[in-house]
Structure formats: structure tokens, C-alpha cells
Amino acid sequence: MHEYFVTQQLIKIAEDELKEIKPKRVLSIKVIVGELSGIIDESLKFYFDVLTKGTILEGSKLEIEQKKALLFCNACHEYFERTKDFLCPKCKALGKLTQYGKEFYIESIEVDDGDEN
Amino acid sequence: MKIKVIKDILQKNEFSADSIRELAKENRWFLINVMGSPGAGKTSFIRTMINAFKDKFNIAVIEGDVASTIDAEEISKLGVKVLQINTGGACHLVADSINEAILNLNPGKNTIIFIENIGNLICPSSFDLGENMRVVISSAAEGDDKPYKYPIMFESSDVVVLSKIDVAEVIGFDMERYIKGLKAIKGDNLNLFKVSFKTSEGLNELEDYFSKLFSSYFNHK
Ligand SMILES: [Zn+2]
């Protein structure tokens, strides 16, 4: 149910962006979703198809790019992908959370604006 | 043609949360967003706080629930203003619903407002409610792996209350592992209280902390 609300927001933002441009057709919307954002891709897609009906986005494709969560090792000063106990695979030191993995934003919108070029 | 956007999808909620922050500042409200799994002890925490502070401060409660009004009824018996929000299935509260609830609740100036969020460790952490503070209630009964599984919930919280410590030993709760996970997430900012709402263990420390916090907030201009 989380995704119902966020999909509404997503559609509103896209509609605002497209107000000036008034494209013939919206081809796709690309969304970046971090592993720790709590967003389930399948739910997002489901609501996107349902909630875009009757909007300028109807029939467009929702592209989701997933981002892995990265932790930062205090000992080796390197990023590593989240492990079960947050331990660095190289030196077994405890890692800490970073901004990587929390992403949730619209990256771009692709439209057909009727321009042959 | 490709249009670059890069816009946070939760921005509308952020606007609404900002308006709550403004109202709170004007009216000197202190909003506490209480999060945690179902059964972790969110209502017990709020009940404990009400009993400890209702004679000293104005307190009001916004009860979020998927459908029932059981918690709201229980809290209203304690003699504080309560407003129930039923989300009709949604897994978290949003700032818009808090804005509306506060209007209906009419808490008056200088009030501590507890918001009991919906019971889960994922969704509520993403939604700013314009609160002054976030508290996560995490029970020993749920296991010591919670910080590793739901790091954002713990990262976004100012206070972690580990409840049901009376059962920790029986179920083999590994305190060291739990705290290690929290430290990885919170660093030196870890504000952990280990309590049992059943045996009252640890409640003095918890009440002490909030007593100081409320006193300094409401005595300051
Ligand atoms: Zn390392």
C-alpha cells in the first residue's frame, strides 16, 4: 500500500514537468529506487498502470533502475555491498550506512514531442 | 526527447511536513513520532509517558491504525485528548493526515503530541510528519537482527527503546549483536533505552530522559 501514495506523487511530479512541453506522447519515465528505500518495484509498476489511466502518462513505460545499498568500511575506507551483519567482506570490520541505497527519485522522462529531428 | 528531472518523489509530503513544523513552532508543540512493529509496545510507551507527565504537561495523542480504534479507546481512558486516524489499509501515516488530525484535535498551546504510527519497520521511516523527534520501539521478542534488516528505521530515529527485555534471555536475544548493529547505523548518536513495560525495568531512565527534554523545551522561549 506504501506504493499507492508514492505512485500518486510520482505521477503528479511528472505531470508538472510536462505541463509546459505538452508532448504528443510520453514514452517512458525512469525512476531510481534504492534497495533501502522500502519501495517494491512490482507494486510501483502495478499502481503506475492503474493510476496513469486517463492522464498524459497513460501507456508510457515505467523503467525502474535499482541501486544497491553500499556500506562504508571504517578500516579499509572502501564501499562494499550490504552484508548480513554489516561486516566488510575484506577485513571483517563493521561498516556504516551511506546515502547509497536510499535513492527514490525520477531521473528522466522520455517524450515524443512530434519533432522529426 | 529526454527530459532530465531528478526530483524526489516524496517532496509533496515534505511540503506538508514543513507546514506542520511551522504550526508546531508557533504553538510550541512537541511532536513525537512513535514507530515500531505491531506489538512492540508503542501504545505501552505512550501510556507510560502519559502517566509520567500528564500532571506536568499538556499531552495529546494521534493514534494511527489500519482499521481499529482499540488503542485510541485505551488511551482516552487516561484523560488526554486522543484522535484516531484510520488509514484504511495504508502502511504508514503521511503529513497531510497529521495536518488534518491536528486541526480536529485542537491541542492548544504548549502540548506534547504523541503520534502512534502504523506498525511496521519499513514504510513509516520514509515519511516526514513534521515531528520534533522520532522514537522507535523495538522489542527483544522480535530478535536481535532488526537493525541489520531495517537499518533506515533505526537510522531515522532519535531514540531507540528496546522493550520486552524481560524475555530477552529466554529467547536467546544477543544483546551484543543488537547493539553492534545499532552502532554501525547510529555511530556515537545512539540513544538506547532497555526497558520492560511489564516489569517496569528501565523505565526510570527513560522517564528521566524525557523529563529533562520536555522541561528544557517548554521552559525555553
Ligand atoms: Zn574493510
mmCIF file of C-alpha atoms and ligand atoms in Angstrom:
data_model
loop_
_atom_site.group_PDB
_atom_site.id
_atom_site.type_symbol
_atom_site.label_atom_id
_atom_site.label_comp_id
_atom_site.label_asym_id
_atom_site.label_seq_id
_atom_site.Cartn_x
_atom_site.Cartn_y
_atom_site.Cartn_z
ATOM 1 C CA MET A 1 0.000 0.000 0.000
ATOM 2 C CA HIS A 2 3.024 2.205 0.503
ATOM 3 C CA GLU A 3 3.364 2.391 -3.247
ATOM 4 C CA TYR A 4 -0.138 3.730 -3.870
ATOM 5 C CA PHE A 5 0.756 7.023 -2.213
ATOM 6 C CA VAL A 6 4.192 7.335 -3.787
ATOM 7 C CA THR A 7 2.890 6.468 -7.241
ATOM 8 C CA GLN A 8 0.353 9.292 -6.948
ATOM 9 C CA GLN A 9 3.218 11.648 -6.087
ATOM 10 C CA LEU A 10 5.321 10.330 -8.939
ATOM 11 C CA ILE A 11 2.543 10.968 -11.450
ATOM 12 C CA LYS A 12 1.940 14.475 -10.102
ATOM 13 C CA ILE A 13 5.603 15.411 -10.451
ATOM 14 C CA ALA A 14 5.735 14.047 -13.997
ATOM 15 C CA GLU A 15 2.548 15.904 -14.973
ATOM 16 C CA ASP A 16 4.011 19.155 -13.626
ATOM 17 C CA GLU A 17 7.207 18.632 -15.591
ATOM 18 C CA LEU A 18 5.248 18.036 -18.794
ATOM 19 C CA LYS A 19 2.826 20.952 -18.470
ATOM 20 C CA GLU A 20 4.936 23.375 -20.500
ATOM 21 C CA ILE A 21 6.191 20.883 -23.048
ATOM 22 C CA LYS A 22 2.818 19.372 -23.927
ATOM 23 C CA PRO A 23 4.314 16.338 -25.685
ATOM 24 C CA LYS A 24 2.352 14.251 -28.133
ATOM 25 C CA ARG A 25 3.090 11.164 -26.153
ATOM 26 C CA VAL A 26 5.074 10.147 -23.114
ATOM 27 C CA LEU A 27 7.261 7.174 -23.908
ATOM 28 C CA SER A 28 8.811 6.343 -20.588
ATOM 29 C CA ILE A 29 9.650 7.501 -17.088
ATOM 30 C CA LYS A 30 12.822 6.426 -15.430
ATOM 31 C CA VAL A 31 12.803 6.076 -11.668
ATOM 32 C CA ILE A 32 15.782 5.309 -9.440
ATOM 33 C CA VAL A 33 14.942 3.071 -6.486
ATOM 34 C CA GLY A 34 17.426 2.288 -3.739
ATOM 35 C CA GLU A 35 17.419 -1.087 -2.026
ATOM 36 C CA LEU A 36 16.728 0.561 1.340
ATOM 37 C CA SER A 37 14.012 2.935 0.131
ATOM 38 C CA GLY A 38 11.307 0.460 1.086
ATOM 39 C CA ILE A 39 9.751 0.616 -2.375
ATOM 40 C CA ILE A 40 8.703 -2.639 -4.020
ATOM 41 C CA ASP A 41 9.189 -2.474 -7.788
ATOM 42 C CA GLU A 42 6.291 -4.748 -8.635
ATOM 43 C CA SER A 43 3.869 -2.693 -6.566
ATOM 44 C CA LEU A 44 5.101 0.511 -8.121
ATOM 45 C CA LYS A 45 4.535 -0.903 -11.601
ATOM 46 C CA PHE A 46 1.104 -2.172 -10.691
ATOM 47 C CA TYR A 47 -0.074 1.176 -9.336
ATOM 48 C CA PHE A 48 1.596 3.052 -12.166
ATOM 49 C CA ASP A 49 -0.500 1.222 -14.736
ATOM 50 C CA VAL A 50 -3.665 1.715 -12.703
ATOM 51 C CA LEU A 51 -3.183 5.356 -11.745
ATOM 52 C CA THR A 52 -1.932 6.691 -15.090
ATOM 53 C CA LYS A 53 -5.217 5.772 -16.819
ATOM 54 C CA GLY A 54 -6.718 8.937 -18.240
ATOM 55 C CA THR A 55 -3.556 11.001 -17.679
ATOM 56 C CA ILE A 56 -0.920 12.121 -20.145
ATOM 57 C CA LEU A 57 1.198 9.247 -18.877
ATOM 58 C CA GLU A 58 -1.250 6.555 -19.956
ATOM 59 C CA GLY A 59 0.536 3.894 -21.951
ATOM 60 C CA SER A 60 4.017 5.055 -21.014
ATOM 61 C CA LYS A 61 6.563 2.673 -19.634
ATOM 62 C CA LEU A 62 7.861 2.826 -16.101
ATOM 63 C CA GLU A 63 11.555 1.993 -16.061
ATOM 64 C CA ILE A 64 12.990 1.205 -12.673
ATOM 65 C CA GLU A 65 16.695 1.272 -12.036
ATOM 66 C CA GLN A 66 17.612 -0.387 -8.770
ATOM 67 C CA LYS A 67 20.531 0.779 -6.677
ATOM 68 C CA LYS A 68 22.251 -1.498 -4.213
ATOM 69 C CA ALA A 69 22.910 -0.327 -0.669
ATOM 70 C CA LEU A 70 26.575 0.369 -0.061
ATOM 71 C CA LEU A 71 28.222 0.436 3.328
ATOM 72 C CA PHE A 72 31.497 2.154 4.089
ATOM 73 C CA CYS A 73 34.261 0.269 5.871
ATOM 74 C CA ASN A 74 35.900 2.340 8.572
ATOM 75 C CA ALA A 75 39.059 0.249 8.367
ATOM 76 C CA CYS A 76 39.730 -0.081 4.620
ATOM 77 C CA HIS A 77 37.905 3.123 3.687
ATOM 78 C CA GLU A 78 36.110 1.402 0.877
ATOM 79 C CA TYR A 79 32.471 0.889 -0.023
ATOM 80 C CA PHE A 80 31.025 -2.591 -0.008
ATOM 81 C CA GLU A 81 27.611 -4.104 -0.751
ATOM 82 C CA ARG A 82 25.437 -4.745 2.271
ATOM 83 C CA THR A 83 26.267 -7.989 4.076
ATOM 84 C CA LYS A 84 24.112 -9.738 6.680
ATOM 85 C CA ASP A 85 25.881 -8.338 9.733
ATOM 86 C CA PHE A 86 27.270 -5.194 8.062
ATOM 87 C CA LEU A 87 30.772 -6.695 8.149
ATOM 88 C CA CYS A 88 33.320 -5.721 5.494
ATOM 89 C CA PRO A 89 33.965 -8.771 3.297
ATOM 90 C CA LYS A 90 37.658 -7.878 3.144
ATOM 91 C CA CYS A 91 38.675 -7.139 6.722
ATOM 92 C CA LYS A 92 35.552 -8.092 8.730
ATOM 93 C CA ALA A 93 35.377 -4.641 10.323
ATOM 94 C CA LEU A 94 31.929 -3.154 10.909
ATOM 95 C CA GLY A 95 30.713 -0.910 8.107
ATOM 96 C CA LYS A 96 28.358 2.042 8.304
ATOM 97 C CA LEU A 97 25.377 3.079 6.219
ATOM 98 C CA THR A 98 25.810 5.647 3.465
ATOM 99 C CA GLN A 99 23.454 7.544 1.164
ATOM 100 C CA TYR A 100 23.770 4.743 -1.398
ATOM 101 C CA GLY A 101 20.661 2.598 -1.293
ATOM 102 C CA LYS A 102 18.196 5.247 -0.114
ATOM 103 C CA GLU A 103 17.503 6.756 -3.537
ATOM 104 C CA PHE A 104 13.973 7.330 -4.708
ATOM 105 C CA TYR A 105 13.557 9.870 -7.454
ATOM 106 C CA ILE A 106 12.519 10.433 -11.064
ATOM 107 C CA GLU A 107 15.673 10.544 -13.137
ATOM 108 C CA SER A 108 14.198 11.431 -16.512
ATOM 109 C CA ILE A 109 11.142 11.383 -18.739
ATOM 110 C CA GLU A 110 11.276 10.453 -22.390
ATOM 111 C CA VAL A 111 8.655 12.049 -24.633
ATOM 112 C CA ASP A 112 7.685 12.087 -28.279
ATOM 113 C CA ASP A 113 7.302 15.814 -28.928
ATOM 114 C CA GLY A 114 6.463 15.425 -32.599
ATOM 115 C CA ASP A 115 9.776 16.890 -33.709
ATOM 116 C CA GLU A 116 11.213 14.807 -36.543
ATOM 117 C CA ASN A 117 14.767 15.789 -35.606
ATOM 118 C CA MET B 1 13.371 13.947 -26.448
ATOM 119 C CA LYS B 2 14.606 13.171 -22.976
ATOM 120 C CA ILE B 3 13.818 15.463 -20.057
ATOM 121 C CA LYS B 4 16.080 15.312 -17.025
ATOM 122 C CA VAL B 5 14.052 15.542 -13.857
ATOM 123 C CA ILE B 6 15.858 14.276 -10.723
ATOM 124 C CA LYS B 7 13.068 15.048 -8.313
ATOM 125 C CA ASP B 8 12.402 13.457 -5.010
ATOM 126 C CA ILE B 9 9.079 11.677 -5.181
ATOM 127 C CA LEU B 10 8.323 12.370 -1.535
ATOM 128 C CA GLN B 11 8.597 16.142 -1.941
ATOM 129 C CA LYS B 12 4.883 16.845 -1.587
ATOM 130 C CA ASN B 13 4.874 15.121 1.758
ATOM 131 C CA GLU B 14 7.873 17.240 2.688
ATOM 132 C CA PHE B 15 5.941 20.475 1.999
ATOM 133 C CA SER B 16 3.128 19.311 4.183
ATOM 134 C CA ALA B 17 5.562 18.307 6.936
ATOM 135 C CA ASP B 18 7.119 21.769 6.771
ATOM 136 C CA SER B 19 3.744 23.361 7.398
ATOM 137 C CA ILE B 20 3.323 21.176 10.496
ATOM 138 C CA ARG B 21 6.749 22.308 11.698
ATOM 139 C CA GLU B 22 5.669 25.935 11.338
ATOM 140 C CA LEU B 23 2.433 25.354 13.235
ATOM 141 C CA ALA B 24 4.312 23.460 15.936
ATOM 142 C CA LYS B 25 6.774 26.279 16.384
ATOM 143 C CA GLU B 26 4.010 28.879 16.592
ATOM 144 C CA ASN B 27 2.027 26.871 19.118
ATOM 145 C CA ARG B 28 5.001 25.379 20.976
ATOM 146 C CA TRP B 29 4.004 21.810 20.330
ATOM 147 C CA PHE B 30 6.455 18.966 20.715
ATOM 148 C CA LEU B 31 5.584 16.180 18.279
ATOM 149 C CA ILE B 32 6.897 12.665 18.827
ATOM 150 C CA ASN B 33 6.534 10.141 16.025
ATOM 151 C CA VAL B 34 6.366 6.696 17.634
ATOM 152 C CA MET B 35 7.207 3.840 15.288
ATOM 153 C CA GLY B 36 7.734 0.091 15.556
ATOM 154 C CA SER B 37 6.336 -3.328 14.657
ATOM 155 C CA PRO B 38 2.849 -4.426 15.720
ATOM 156 C CA GLY B 39 3.006 -5.483 19.348
ATOM 157 C CA ALA B 40 6.438 -3.967 20.030
ATOM 158 C CA GLY B 41 4.990 -1.707 22.714
ATOM 159 C CA LYS B 42 4.161 1.595 21.002
ATOM 160 C CA THR B 43 0.927 2.029 22.950
ATOM 161 C CA SER B 44 2.623 0.924 26.200
ATOM 162 C CA PHE B 45 5.306 3.542 25.626
ATOM 163 C CA ILE B 46 2.723 6.287 25.086
ATOM 164 C CA ARG B 47 0.691 5.131 28.096
ATOM 165 C CA THR B 48 3.838 5.202 30.259
ATOM 166 C CA MET B 49 4.677 8.725 29.084
ATOM 167 C CA ILE B 50 1.130 9.956 29.750
ATOM 168 C CA ASN B 51 1.125 8.553 33.276
ATOM 169 C CA ALA B 52 4.527 10.039 33.997
ATOM 170 C CA PHE B 53 3.899 13.523 32.600
ATOM 171 C CA LYS B 54 0.187 14.331 32.376
ATOM 172 C CA ASP B 55 0.234 16.290 35.638
ATOM 173 C CA LYS B 56 3.120 18.452 34.483
ATOM 174 C CA PHE B 57 2.493 18.971 30.765
ATOM 175 C CA ASN B 58 -0.397 19.090 28.294
ATOM 176 C CA ILE B 59 -0.456 15.864 26.315
ATOM 177 C CA ALA B 60 -2.439 14.816 23.243
ATOM 178 C CA VAL B 61 -2.268 11.681 21.127
ATOM 179 C CA ILE B 62 -2.844 10.952 17.460
ATOM 180 C CA GLU B 63 -3.464 7.246 17.035
ATOM 181 C CA GLY B 64 -2.769 5.840 13.613
ATOM 182 C CA ASP B 65 -4.209 2.448 12.917
ATOM 183 C CA VAL B 66 -5.073 0.442 9.852
ATOM 184 C CA ALA B 67 -8.670 -0.040 10.973
ATOM 185 C CA SER B 68 -9.435 -0.467 14.678
ATOM 186 C CA THR B 69 -9.926 2.075 17.468
ATOM 187 C CA ILE B 70 -8.777 -0.203 20.295
ATOM 188 C CA ASP B 71 -5.621 1.751 21.145
ATOM 189 C CA ALA B 72 -7.399 5.107 20.973
ATOM 190 C CA GLU B 73 -10.083 3.930 23.388
ATOM 191 C CA GLU B 74 -7.468 2.684 25.810
ATOM 192 C CA ILE B 75 -5.514 5.945 25.698
ATOM 193 C CA SER B 76 -8.591 8.160 26.089
ATOM 194 C CA LYS B 77 -9.268 6.471 29.447
ATOM 195 C CA LEU B 78 -6.091 8.141 30.715
ATOM 196 C CA GLY B 79 -7.700 11.552 30.417
ATOM 197 C CA VAL B 80 -5.854 13.089 27.468
ATOM 198 C CA LYS B 81 -7.130 14.279 24.092
ATOM 199 C CA VAL B 82 -6.982 11.488 21.503
ATOM 200 C CA LEU B 83 -7.725 11.463 17.821
ATOM 201 C CA GLN B 84 -7.838 8.311 15.750
ATOM 202 C CA ILE B 85 -6.715 8.166 12.131
ATOM 203 C CA ASN B 86 -7.683 5.033 10.282
ATOM 204 C CA THR B 87 -5.554 4.660 7.188
ATOM 205 C CA GLY B 88 -7.872 2.116 5.612
ATOM 206 C CA GLY B 89 -5.052 -0.289 4.878
ATOM 207 C CA ALA B 90 -2.125 2.044 4.204
ATOM 208 C CA CYS B 91 1.076 1.077 5.957
ATOM 209 C CA HIS B 92 2.183 4.486 7.230
ATOM 210 C CA LEU B 93 0.920 7.951 8.134
ATOM 211 C CA VAL B 94 1.538 10.915 5.832
ATOM 212 C CA ALA B 95 1.975 14.556 6.781
ATOM 213 C CA ASP B 96 -1.344 15.567 5.179
ATOM 214 C CA SER B 97 -3.271 13.312 7.525
ATOM 215 C CA ILE B 98 -1.380 14.702 10.532
ATOM 216 C CA ASN B 99 -2.194 18.261 9.425
ATOM 217 C CA GLU B 100 -5.855 17.353 9.297
ATOM 218 C CA ALA B 101 -5.744 15.443 12.572
ATOM 219 C CA ILE B 102 -4.152 18.363 14.400
ATOM 220 C CA LEU B 103 -6.870 20.709 13.180
ATOM 221 C CA ASN B 104 -9.519 18.361 14.539
ATOM 222 C CA LEU B 105 -7.645 17.633 17.734
ATOM 223 C CA ASN B 106 -7.179 21.302 18.595
ATOM 224 C CA PRO B 107 -4.444 20.577 21.143
ATOM 225 C CA GLY B 108 -3.911 24.118 22.433
ATOM 226 C CA LYS B 109 -0.537 25.726 23.018
ATOM 227 C CA ASN B 110 2.393 24.080 24.818
ATOM 228 C CA THR B 111 1.380 20.498 24.157
ATOM 229 C CA ILE B 112 3.304 17.274 23.755
ATOM 230 C CA ILE B 113 1.705 15.386 20.881
ATOM 231 C CA PHE B 114 2.425 11.679 20.526
ATOM 232 C CA ILE B 115 1.766 10.206 17.102
ATOM 233 C CA GLU B 116 1.424 6.433 17.108
ATOM 234 C CA ASN B 117 2.409 5.366 13.625
ATOM 235 C CA ILE B 118 1.283 2.216 11.803
ATOM 236 C CA GLY B 119 3.019 -0.961 12.920
ATOM 237 C CA ASN B 120 5.858 -1.818 10.594
ATOM 238 C CA LEU B 121 9.572 -1.157 10.324
ATOM 239 C CA ILE B 122 9.786 -0.013 6.709
ATOM 240 C CA CYS B 123 7.172 2.397 5.417
ATOM 241 C CA PRO B 124 6.814 4.922 8.272
ATOM 242 C CA SER B 125 10.528 5.745 8.213
ATOM 243 C CA SER B 126 10.251 7.310 4.735
ATOM 244 C CA PHE B 127 7.545 9.803 5.681
ATOM 245 C CA ASP B 128 8.388 13.023 7.457
ATOM 246 C CA LEU B 129 5.467 14.047 9.669
ATOM 247 C CA GLY B 130 6.994 17.346 10.726
ATOM 248 C CA GLU B 131 7.840 15.793 14.098
ATOM 249 C CA ASN B 132 10.379 17.106 16.596
ATOM 250 C CA MET B 133 11.544 13.622 17.444
ATOM 251 C CA ARG B 134 11.301 10.034 16.292
ATOM 252 C CA VAL B 135 11.208 7.106 18.668
ATOM 253 C CA VAL B 136 11.396 3.509 17.503
ATOM 254 C CA ILE B 137 10.133 0.781 19.824
ATOM 255 C CA SER B 138 11.850 -2.493 19.052
ATOM 256 C CA SER B 139 11.053 -5.491 21.236
ATOM 257 C CA ALA B 140 13.544 -8.156 22.246
ATOM 258 C CA ALA B 141 10.880 -10.673 21.201
ATOM 259 C CA GLU B 142 11.356 -9.648 17.566
ATOM 260 C CA GLY B 143 15.004 -10.691 17.639
ATOM 261 C CA ASP B 144 18.449 -9.122 17.607
ATOM 262 C CA ASP B 145 18.671 -8.859 13.814
ATOM 263 C CA LYS B 146 16.259 -5.934 13.413
ATOM 264 C CA PRO B 147 18.901 -3.187 12.996
ATOM 265 C CA TYR B 148 20.529 -5.186 10.198
ATOM 266 C CA LYS B 149 17.244 -5.905 8.462
ATOM 267 C CA TYR B 150 15.597 -2.493 8.803
ATOM 268 C CA PRO B 151 18.515 -0.054 9.118
ATOM 269 C CA ILE B 152 16.643 3.004 7.837
ATOM 270 C CA MET B 153 14.057 2.806 10.604
ATOM 271 C CA PHE B 154 16.795 2.911 13.234
ATOM 272 C CA GLU B 155 18.860 5.482 11.398
ATOM 273 C CA SER B 156 15.899 7.855 11.144
ATOM 274 C CA SER B 157 15.047 7.570 14.855
ATOM 275 C CA ASP B 158 16.414 9.811 17.604
ATOM 276 C CA VAL B 159 15.654 7.357 20.382
ATOM 277 C CA VAL B 160 15.624 3.565 20.325
ATOM 278 C CA VAL B 161 13.571 1.824 23.006
ATOM 279 C CA LEU B 162 14.337 -1.882 23.292
ATOM 280 C CA SER B 163 11.250 -3.292 25.002
ATOM 281 C CA LYS B 164 10.375 -6.692 26.497
ATOM 282 C CA ILE B 165 13.890 -7.145 27.901
ATOM 283 C CA ASP B 166 12.292 -9.450 30.490
ATOM 284 C CA VAL B 167 12.072 -12.137 27.797
ATOM 285 C CA ALA B 168 15.458 -11.440 26.178
ATOM 286 C CA GLU B 169 17.351 -14.208 27.923
ATOM 287 C CA VAL B 170 14.666 -16.844 27.475
ATOM 288 C CA ILE B 171 14.571 -16.408 23.708
ATOM 289 C CA GLY B 172 18.346 -16.069 23.323
ATOM 290 C CA PHE B 173 18.387 -12.423 22.323
ATOM 291 C CA ASP B 174 22.014 -11.476 21.569
ATOM 292 C CA MET B 175 22.385 -8.005 23.080
ATOM 293 C CA GLU B 176 25.913 -7.576 21.791
ATOM 294 C CA ARG B 177 24.894 -8.247 18.216
ATOM 295 C CA TYR B 178 21.901 -5.930 18.509
ATOM 296 C CA ILE B 179 23.961 -3.046 19.874
ATOM 297 C CA LYS B 180 26.722 -3.627 17.331
ATOM 298 C CA GLY B 181 24.174 -3.210 14.548
ATOM 299 C CA LEU B 182 22.784 -0.053 16.107
ATOM 300 C CA LYS B 183 26.270 1.403 16.467
ATOM 301 C CA ALA B 184 27.029 0.718 12.826
ATOM 302 C CA ILE B 185 23.938 2.734 11.954
ATOM 303 C CA LYS B 186 23.969 5.469 14.590
ATOM 304 C CA GLY B 187 27.654 5.856 15.407
ATOM 305 C CA ASP B 188 28.061 7.919 18.570
ATOM 306 C CA ASN B 189 24.499 9.237 18.360
ATOM 307 C CA LEU B 190 22.980 6.089 19.811
ATOM 308 C CA ASN B 191 20.308 6.862 22.357
ATOM 309 C CA LEU B 192 19.224 3.423 23.554
ATOM 310 C CA PHE B 193 16.921 2.566 26.441
ATOM 311 C CA LYS B 194 16.394 -1.046 27.501
ATOM 312 C CA VAL B 195 13.036 -1.450 29.195
ATOM 313 C CA SER B 196 10.233 -3.776 30.124
ATOM 314 C CA PHE B 197 6.805 -2.187 30.258
ATOM 315 C CA LYS B 198 5.665 -5.348 32.059
ATOM 316 C CA THR B 199 8.165 -5.336 34.959
ATOM 317 C CA SER B 200 8.914 -1.574 34.779
ATOM 318 C CA GLU B 201 12.627 -2.304 34.465
ATOM 319 C CA GLY B 202 14.489 0.605 32.889
ATOM 320 C CA LEU B 203 11.504 2.947 32.943
ATOM 321 C CA ASN B 204 13.143 5.362 35.392
ATOM 322 C CA GLU B 205 15.975 6.121 32.972
ATOM 323 C CA LEU B 206 13.533 6.517 30.111
ATOM 324 C CA GLU B 207 11.272 8.892 32.048
ATOM 325 C CA ASP B 208 14.286 10.822 33.290
ATOM 326 C CA TYR B 209 15.453 11.414 29.754
ATOM 327 C CA PHE B 210 12.072 12.685 28.575
ATOM 328 C CA SER B 211 11.529 14.732 31.712
ATOM 329 C CA LYS B 212 14.717 16.699 31.010
ATOM 330 C CA LEU B 213 13.839 17.024 27.351
ATOM 331 C CA PHE B 214 10.317 18.359 27.945
ATOM 332 C CA SER B 215 11.408 20.694 30.732
ATOM 333 C CA SER B 216 14.082 22.309 28.630
ATOM 334 C CA TYR B 217 11.781 22.561 25.596
ATOM 335 C CA PHE B 218 8.865 24.158 27.404
ATOM 336 C CA ASN B 219 10.954 26.439 29.604
ATOM 337 C CA HIS B 220 12.753 27.910 26.665
ATOM 338 C CA LYS B 221 11.343 30.849 24.803
HETATM 339 ZN ZN ZN C 1 37.282 -3.345 5.459
#
